[in-house]
Coordinates of C-alpha atoms in Angstrom, one line a residue:
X25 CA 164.5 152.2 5.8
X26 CA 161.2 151.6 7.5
X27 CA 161.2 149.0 10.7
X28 CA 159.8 146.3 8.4
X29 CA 162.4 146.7 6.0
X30 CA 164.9 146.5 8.9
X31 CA 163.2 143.1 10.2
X32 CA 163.7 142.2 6.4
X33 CA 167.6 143.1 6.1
X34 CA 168.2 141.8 10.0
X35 CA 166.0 138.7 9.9
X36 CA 167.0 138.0 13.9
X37 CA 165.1 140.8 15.4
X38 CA 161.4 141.1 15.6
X39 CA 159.3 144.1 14.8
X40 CA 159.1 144.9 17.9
X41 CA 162.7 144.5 18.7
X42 CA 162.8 147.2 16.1
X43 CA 160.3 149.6 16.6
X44 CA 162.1 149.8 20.5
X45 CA 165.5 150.4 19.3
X46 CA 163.9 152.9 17.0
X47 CA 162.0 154.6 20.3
X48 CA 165.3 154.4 22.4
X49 CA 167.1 155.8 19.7
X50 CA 164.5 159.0 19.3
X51 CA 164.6 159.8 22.9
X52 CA 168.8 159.8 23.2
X53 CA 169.4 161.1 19.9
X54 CA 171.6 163.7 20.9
X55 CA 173.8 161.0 23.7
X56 CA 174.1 158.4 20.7
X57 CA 175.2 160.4 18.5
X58 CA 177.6 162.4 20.6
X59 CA 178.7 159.1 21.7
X60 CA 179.4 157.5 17.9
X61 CA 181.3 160.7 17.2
X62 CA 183.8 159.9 20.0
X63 CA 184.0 156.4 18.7
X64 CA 184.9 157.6 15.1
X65 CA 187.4 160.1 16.4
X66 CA 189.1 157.4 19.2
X67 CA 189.4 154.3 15.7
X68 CA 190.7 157.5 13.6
X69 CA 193.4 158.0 16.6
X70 CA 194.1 154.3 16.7
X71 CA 194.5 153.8 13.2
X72 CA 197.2 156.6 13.0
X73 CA 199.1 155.0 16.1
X74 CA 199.0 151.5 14.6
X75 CA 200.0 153.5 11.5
X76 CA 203.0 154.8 12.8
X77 CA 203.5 152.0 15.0
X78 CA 204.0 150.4 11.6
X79 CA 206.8 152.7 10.5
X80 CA 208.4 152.6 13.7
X81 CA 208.7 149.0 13.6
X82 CA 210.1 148.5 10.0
X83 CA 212.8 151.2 11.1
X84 CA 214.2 148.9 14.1

């Protein structure tokens, strides 16, 4: 999506709102990314604890 056609989708921020979250996200690509790679692998690890936190608790 272009930043207009985010504007359009999230109605709350402005264009220029946009167009800095855009620039931010350019010039750290490498930290955000890195960083929503550790967040995808720390909800996978919770999910499989409440998972077998699940099974543990149906066995007591």
């Amino acid at each position: 999506m272009n930043a207009e056609e985010i504007c359009d989708r999230i109605s709350h921020l402005t264009l220029a709102e946009v167009y800095a979250a855009l620039t931010y996200y350019h010039a750290n690509t490498q930290e955000i990314e890195t960083d929503l790679l550790h967040q995808a692998a720390e909800a996978k690890r919770l999910e499989a604890w409440h998972s077998n936190f699940g099974k543990y608790e149906m066995l007591r």
